[in-house]
Short mmCIF file of C-alpha atoms in Angstrom, two decimals:
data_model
loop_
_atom_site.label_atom_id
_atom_site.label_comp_id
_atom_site.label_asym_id
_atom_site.label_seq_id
_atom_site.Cartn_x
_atom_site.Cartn_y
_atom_site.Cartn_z
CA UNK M 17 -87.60 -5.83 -39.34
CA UNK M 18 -89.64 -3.37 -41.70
CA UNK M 19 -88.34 -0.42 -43.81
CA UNK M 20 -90.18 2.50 -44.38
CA UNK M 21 -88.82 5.19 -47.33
CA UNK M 22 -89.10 8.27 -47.20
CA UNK M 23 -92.09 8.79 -50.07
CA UNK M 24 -93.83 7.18 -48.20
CA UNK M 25 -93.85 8.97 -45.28
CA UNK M 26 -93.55 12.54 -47.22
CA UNK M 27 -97.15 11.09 -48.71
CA UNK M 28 -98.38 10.58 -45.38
CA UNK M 29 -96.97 14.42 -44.20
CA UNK M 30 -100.29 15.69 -46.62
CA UNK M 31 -103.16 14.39 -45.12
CA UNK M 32 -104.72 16.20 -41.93
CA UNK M 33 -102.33 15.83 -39.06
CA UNK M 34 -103.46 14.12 -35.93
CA UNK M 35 -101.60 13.88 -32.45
CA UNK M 36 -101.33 10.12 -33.24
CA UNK M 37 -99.88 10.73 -36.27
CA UNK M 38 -97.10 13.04 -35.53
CA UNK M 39 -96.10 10.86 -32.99
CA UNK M 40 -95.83 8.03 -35.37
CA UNK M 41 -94.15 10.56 -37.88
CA UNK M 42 -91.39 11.44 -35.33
CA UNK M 43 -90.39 7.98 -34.35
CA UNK M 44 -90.23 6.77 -38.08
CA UNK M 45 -87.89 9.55 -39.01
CA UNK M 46 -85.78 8.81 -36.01
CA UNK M 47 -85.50 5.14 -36.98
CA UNK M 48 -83.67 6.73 -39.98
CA UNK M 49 -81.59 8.92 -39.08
CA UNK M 50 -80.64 6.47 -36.42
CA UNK M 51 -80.24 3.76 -39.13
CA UNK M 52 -77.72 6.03 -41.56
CA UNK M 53 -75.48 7.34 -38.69
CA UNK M 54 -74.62 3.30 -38.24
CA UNK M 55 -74.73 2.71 -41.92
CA UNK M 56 -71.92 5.75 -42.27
CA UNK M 57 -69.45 3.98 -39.68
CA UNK M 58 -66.62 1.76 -41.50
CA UNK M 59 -67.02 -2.60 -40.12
CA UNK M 60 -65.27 -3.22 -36.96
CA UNK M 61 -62.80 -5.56 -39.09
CA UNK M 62 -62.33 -2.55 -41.66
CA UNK M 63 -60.91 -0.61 -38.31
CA UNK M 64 -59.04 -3.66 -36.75
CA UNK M 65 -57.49 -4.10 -40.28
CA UNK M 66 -56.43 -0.74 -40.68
CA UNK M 67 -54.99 -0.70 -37.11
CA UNK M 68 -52.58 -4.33 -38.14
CA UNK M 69 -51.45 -2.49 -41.08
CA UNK M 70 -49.90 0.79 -39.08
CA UNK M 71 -48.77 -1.73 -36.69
CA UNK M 72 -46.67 -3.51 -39.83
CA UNK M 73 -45.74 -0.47 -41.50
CA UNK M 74 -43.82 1.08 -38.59
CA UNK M 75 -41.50 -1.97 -39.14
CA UNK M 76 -39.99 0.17 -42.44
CA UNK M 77 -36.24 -1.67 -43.40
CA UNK M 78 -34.87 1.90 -41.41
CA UNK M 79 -36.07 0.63 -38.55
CA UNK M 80 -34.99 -2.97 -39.31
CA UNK M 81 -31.25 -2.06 -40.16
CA UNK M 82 -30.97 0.35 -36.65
CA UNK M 83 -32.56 -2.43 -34.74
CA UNK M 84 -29.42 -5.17 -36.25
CA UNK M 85 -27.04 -2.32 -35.63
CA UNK M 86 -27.87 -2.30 -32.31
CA UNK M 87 -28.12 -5.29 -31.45
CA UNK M 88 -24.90 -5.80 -32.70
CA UNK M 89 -23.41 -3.39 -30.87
CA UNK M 90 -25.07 -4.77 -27.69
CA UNK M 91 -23.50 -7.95 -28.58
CA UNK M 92 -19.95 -6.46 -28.95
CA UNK M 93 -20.13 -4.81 -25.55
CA UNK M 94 -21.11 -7.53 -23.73
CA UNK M 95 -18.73 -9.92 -24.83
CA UNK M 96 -16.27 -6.68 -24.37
CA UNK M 97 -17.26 -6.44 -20.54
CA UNK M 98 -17.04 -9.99 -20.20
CA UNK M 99 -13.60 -10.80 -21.27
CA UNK M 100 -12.58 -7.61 -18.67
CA UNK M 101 -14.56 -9.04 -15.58
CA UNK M 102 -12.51 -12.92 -16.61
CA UNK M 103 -9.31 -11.06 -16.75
CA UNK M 104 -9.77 -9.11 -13.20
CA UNK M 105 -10.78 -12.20 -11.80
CA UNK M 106 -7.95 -13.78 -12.80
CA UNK M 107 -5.88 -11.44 -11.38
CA UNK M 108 -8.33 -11.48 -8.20
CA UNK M 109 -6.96 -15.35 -7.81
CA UNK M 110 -3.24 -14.00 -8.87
CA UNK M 111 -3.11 -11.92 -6.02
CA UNK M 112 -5.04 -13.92 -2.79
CA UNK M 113 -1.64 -14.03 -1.02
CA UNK M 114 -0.58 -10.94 1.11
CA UNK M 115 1.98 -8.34 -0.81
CA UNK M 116 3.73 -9.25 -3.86
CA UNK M 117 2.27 -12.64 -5.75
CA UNK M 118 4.40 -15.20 -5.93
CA UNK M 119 4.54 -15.67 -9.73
CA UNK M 120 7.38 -17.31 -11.68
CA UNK M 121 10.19 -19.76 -10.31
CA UNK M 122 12.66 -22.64 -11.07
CA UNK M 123 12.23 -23.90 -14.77
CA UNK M 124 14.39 -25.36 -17.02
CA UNK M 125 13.24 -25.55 -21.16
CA UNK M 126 14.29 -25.37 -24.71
CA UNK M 127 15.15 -22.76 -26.62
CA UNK M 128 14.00 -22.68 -30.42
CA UNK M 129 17.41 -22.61 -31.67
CA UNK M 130 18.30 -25.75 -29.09
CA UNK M 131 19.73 -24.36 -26.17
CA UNK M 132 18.69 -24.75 -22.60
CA UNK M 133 16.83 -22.28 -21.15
CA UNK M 134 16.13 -22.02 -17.17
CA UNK M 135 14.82 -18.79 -14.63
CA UNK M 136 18.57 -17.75 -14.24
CA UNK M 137 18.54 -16.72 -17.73
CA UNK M 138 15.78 -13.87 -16.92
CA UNK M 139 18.21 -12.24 -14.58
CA UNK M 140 19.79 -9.14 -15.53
CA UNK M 141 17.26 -7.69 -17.99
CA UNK M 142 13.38 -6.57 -17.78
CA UNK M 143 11.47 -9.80 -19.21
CA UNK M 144 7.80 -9.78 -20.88
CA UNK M 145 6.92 -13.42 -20.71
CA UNK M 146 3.88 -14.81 -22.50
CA UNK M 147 2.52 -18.04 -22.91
CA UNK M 148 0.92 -19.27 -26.08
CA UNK M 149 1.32 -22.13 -29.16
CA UNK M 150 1.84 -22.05 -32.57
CA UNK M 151 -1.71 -22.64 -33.76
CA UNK M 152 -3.55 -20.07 -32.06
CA UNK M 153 -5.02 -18.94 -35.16
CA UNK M 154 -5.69 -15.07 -33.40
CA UNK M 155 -5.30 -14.54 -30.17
CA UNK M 156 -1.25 -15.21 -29.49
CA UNK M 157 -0.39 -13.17 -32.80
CA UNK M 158 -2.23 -10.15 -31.47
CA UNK M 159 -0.56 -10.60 -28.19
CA UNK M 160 2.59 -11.41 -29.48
CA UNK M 161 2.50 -8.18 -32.27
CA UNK M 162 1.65 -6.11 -28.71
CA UNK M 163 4.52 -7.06 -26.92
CA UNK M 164 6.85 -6.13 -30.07
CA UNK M 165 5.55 -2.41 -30.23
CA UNK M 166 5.81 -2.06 -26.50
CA UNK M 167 9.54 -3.67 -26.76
CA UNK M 168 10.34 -0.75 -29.82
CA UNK M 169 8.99 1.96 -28.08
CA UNK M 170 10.14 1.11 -24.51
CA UNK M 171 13.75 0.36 -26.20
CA UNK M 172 13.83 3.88 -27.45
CA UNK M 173 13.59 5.31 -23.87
CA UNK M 174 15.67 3.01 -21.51
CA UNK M 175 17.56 0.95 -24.15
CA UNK M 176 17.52 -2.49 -24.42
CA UNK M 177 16.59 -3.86 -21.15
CA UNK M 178 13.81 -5.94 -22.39
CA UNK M 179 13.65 -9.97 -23.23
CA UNK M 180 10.36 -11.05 -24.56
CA UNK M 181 9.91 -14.43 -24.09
CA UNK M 182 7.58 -17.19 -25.83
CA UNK M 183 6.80 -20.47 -24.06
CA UNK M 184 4.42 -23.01 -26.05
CA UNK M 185 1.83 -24.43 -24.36
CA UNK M 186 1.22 -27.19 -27.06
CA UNK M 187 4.38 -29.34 -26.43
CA UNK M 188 2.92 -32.21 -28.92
CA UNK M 189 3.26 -29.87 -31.90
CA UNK M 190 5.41 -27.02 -31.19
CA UNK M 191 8.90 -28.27 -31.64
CA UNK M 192 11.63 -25.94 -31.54
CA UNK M 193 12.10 -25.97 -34.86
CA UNK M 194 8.34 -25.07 -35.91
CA UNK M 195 8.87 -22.38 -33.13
CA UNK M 196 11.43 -20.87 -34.60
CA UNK M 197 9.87 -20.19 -37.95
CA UNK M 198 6.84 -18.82 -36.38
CA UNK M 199 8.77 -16.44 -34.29
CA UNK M 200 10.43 -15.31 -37.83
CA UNK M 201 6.78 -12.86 -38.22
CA UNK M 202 7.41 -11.25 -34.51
CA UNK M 203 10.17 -8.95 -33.15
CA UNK M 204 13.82 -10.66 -33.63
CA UNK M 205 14.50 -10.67 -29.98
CA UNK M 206 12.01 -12.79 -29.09
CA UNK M 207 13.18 -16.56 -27.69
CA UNK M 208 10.75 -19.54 -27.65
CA UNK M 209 10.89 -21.95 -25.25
CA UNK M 210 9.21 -25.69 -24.90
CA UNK M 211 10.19 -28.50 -23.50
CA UNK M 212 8.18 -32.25 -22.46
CA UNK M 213 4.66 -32.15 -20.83
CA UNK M 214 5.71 -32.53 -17.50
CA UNK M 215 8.33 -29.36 -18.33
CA UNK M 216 5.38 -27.52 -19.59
CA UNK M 217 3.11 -27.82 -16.69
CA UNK M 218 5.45 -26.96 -13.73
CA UNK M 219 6.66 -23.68 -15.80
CA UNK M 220 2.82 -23.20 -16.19
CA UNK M 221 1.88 -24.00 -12.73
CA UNK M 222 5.14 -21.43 -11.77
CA UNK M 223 3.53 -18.70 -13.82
CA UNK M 224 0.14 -19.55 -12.28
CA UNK M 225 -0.87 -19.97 -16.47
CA UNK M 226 -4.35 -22.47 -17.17
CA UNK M 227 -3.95 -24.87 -19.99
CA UNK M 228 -5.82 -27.50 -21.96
CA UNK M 229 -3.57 -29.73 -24.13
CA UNK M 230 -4.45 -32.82 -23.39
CA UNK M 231 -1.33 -34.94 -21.73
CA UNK M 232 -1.32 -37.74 -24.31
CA UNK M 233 -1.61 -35.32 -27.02
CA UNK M 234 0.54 -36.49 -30.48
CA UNK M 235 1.53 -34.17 -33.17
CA UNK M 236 -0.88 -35.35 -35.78
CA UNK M 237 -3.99 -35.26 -33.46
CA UNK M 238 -6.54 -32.71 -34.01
CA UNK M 239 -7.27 -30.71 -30.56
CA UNK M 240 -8.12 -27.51 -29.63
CA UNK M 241 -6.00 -25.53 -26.84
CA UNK M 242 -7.27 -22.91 -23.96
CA UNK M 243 -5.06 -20.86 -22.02
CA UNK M 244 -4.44 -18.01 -19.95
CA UNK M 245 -4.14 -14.68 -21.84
CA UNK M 246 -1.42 -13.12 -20.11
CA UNK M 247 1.80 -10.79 -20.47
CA UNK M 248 4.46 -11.34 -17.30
CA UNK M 249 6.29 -8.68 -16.81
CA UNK M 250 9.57 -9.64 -14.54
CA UNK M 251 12.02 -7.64 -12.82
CA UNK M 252 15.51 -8.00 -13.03
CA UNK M 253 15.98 -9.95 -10.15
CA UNK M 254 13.47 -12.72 -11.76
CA UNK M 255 10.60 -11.38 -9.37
CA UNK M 256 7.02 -10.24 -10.71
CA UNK M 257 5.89 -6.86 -11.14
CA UNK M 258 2.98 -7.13 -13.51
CA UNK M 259 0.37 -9.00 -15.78
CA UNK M 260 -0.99 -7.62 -18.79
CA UNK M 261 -4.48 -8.72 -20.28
CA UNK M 262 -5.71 -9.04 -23.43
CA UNK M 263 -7.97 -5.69 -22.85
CA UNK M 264 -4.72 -4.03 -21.90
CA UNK M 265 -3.68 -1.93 -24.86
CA UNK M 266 0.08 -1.06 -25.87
CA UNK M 267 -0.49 2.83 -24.99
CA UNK M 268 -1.14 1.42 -21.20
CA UNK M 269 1.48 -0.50 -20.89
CA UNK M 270 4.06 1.53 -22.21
CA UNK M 271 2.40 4.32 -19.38
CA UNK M 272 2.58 1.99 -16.55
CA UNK M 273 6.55 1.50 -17.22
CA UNK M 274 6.73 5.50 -18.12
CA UNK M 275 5.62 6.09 -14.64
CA UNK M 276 7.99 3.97 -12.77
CA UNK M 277 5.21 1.87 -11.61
CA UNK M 278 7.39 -1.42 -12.66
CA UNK M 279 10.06 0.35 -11.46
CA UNK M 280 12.02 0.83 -14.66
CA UNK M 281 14.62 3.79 -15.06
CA UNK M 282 15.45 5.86 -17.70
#
């Protein structure tokens, strides 16, 4: 390819003008201008690169911290919605038979001061049962710090009706001795029961409560326990009313006895 300056062809503008010429004279100076309007345009990869660093600089740490913030939040609804659809299907499977579930019936334990403990001693009194164990590092002392405020605050309105009730779950470890210190951080009315394996699981099995500890289980073993997160709520007569999840707060349960729903008078 040639190049042809402009002197050059200025030079050539002063001699006589022929038909030839200026048609020469008119495609040179075309081939110019055509050749500077490409020479002013930036390289493709000048434009791509320009283009990849918007794209990165929209990314600012703004953007980063809202995009963590809500994921997180995404993250604590879902596990939020989950734990409320595994509670109503528990209750789902509670209540399969027609009318009233049968929940609760004969047991016979041990108290954590040593005493025997069976279903006759619910009679007579409102009873919030829950079942738990000693170890749960979370879980059981929210649950169990729940039942206390409800028990103060429904005491103050229809006296003392109530009898919360703790039975372990973890009958290798939770003697009644160890229960009765860890009851010493809950309300004083609470009792613990616990009693052999084979106590454990037909109480459990009674109260329609899932459990893990493993049968063979020995105090010094290292195991992790599951188990239904529920609060009973028993009439007087020993017979269900109600079970309380974990999602249930102490507001709505305190509410649910306010308006007679369990049946409780003032």
């Amino acid at each position: 390819m040639f190049s042809v300056s402009r002197r050059v062809l200025l030079q050539s503008f002063r001699r006589p003008v022929h038909a030839s010429d200026l048609t020469c004279r008119r495609s040179c100076l075309t081939y110019l201008e055509t050749r500077r309007a490409y020479s002013d345009k930036p390289p493709a990869s000048s434009a791509s690169s320009a283009r990849d660093r918007n794209a990165v600089g929209v990314f600012t740490p703004k953007s980063a911290a809202i995009f963590l913030l809500t994921g997180l939040g995404l993250l604590y609804y879902f596990r939020h919605e989950k734990a409320k659809v595994l509670e109503q299907q528990e209750k789902d499977r509670a209540n399969k038979a027609y009318g009233r579930p049968t929940v609760g019936g004969p047991f016979s334990l041990t108290t954590h001061t040593g005493a025997t403990y069976t279903e006759k001693d619910l009679l007579g009194k409102w009873s919030m049962v829950y079942f738990g164990f000693t170890n749960c590092p979370d879980i059981c002392p929210a649950e169990m710090d729940k039942m206390g405020l409800v028990l103060e605050a429904a005491e103050k309105e229809h006296g003392k009706i109530f009898n919360p009730v703790f039975v372990s779950v973890d009958p290798a470890r939770d003697s009644p001795s160890r229960i009765a210190v860890y009851l010493k951080d809950f309300h004083p009315a609470f009792i613990g029961l616990v009693g052999s394996y084979q106590a454990v699981k037909a109480v459990c099995k009674a109260y329609r409560v899932y459990f893990s500890t493993p049968p063979n289980a020995k105090p010094e073993d290292d195991y992790l326990v599951d188990h239904s997160i529920f609060v009973y709520l028993m009439d007087p007569q020993g017979r269900f009313m109600e079970a309380f999840g974990q999602t249930v707060t102490t507001d709505e349960m305190l509410e649910k006895i306010r308006e007679g729903h369990c049946g409780v008078e003032g």
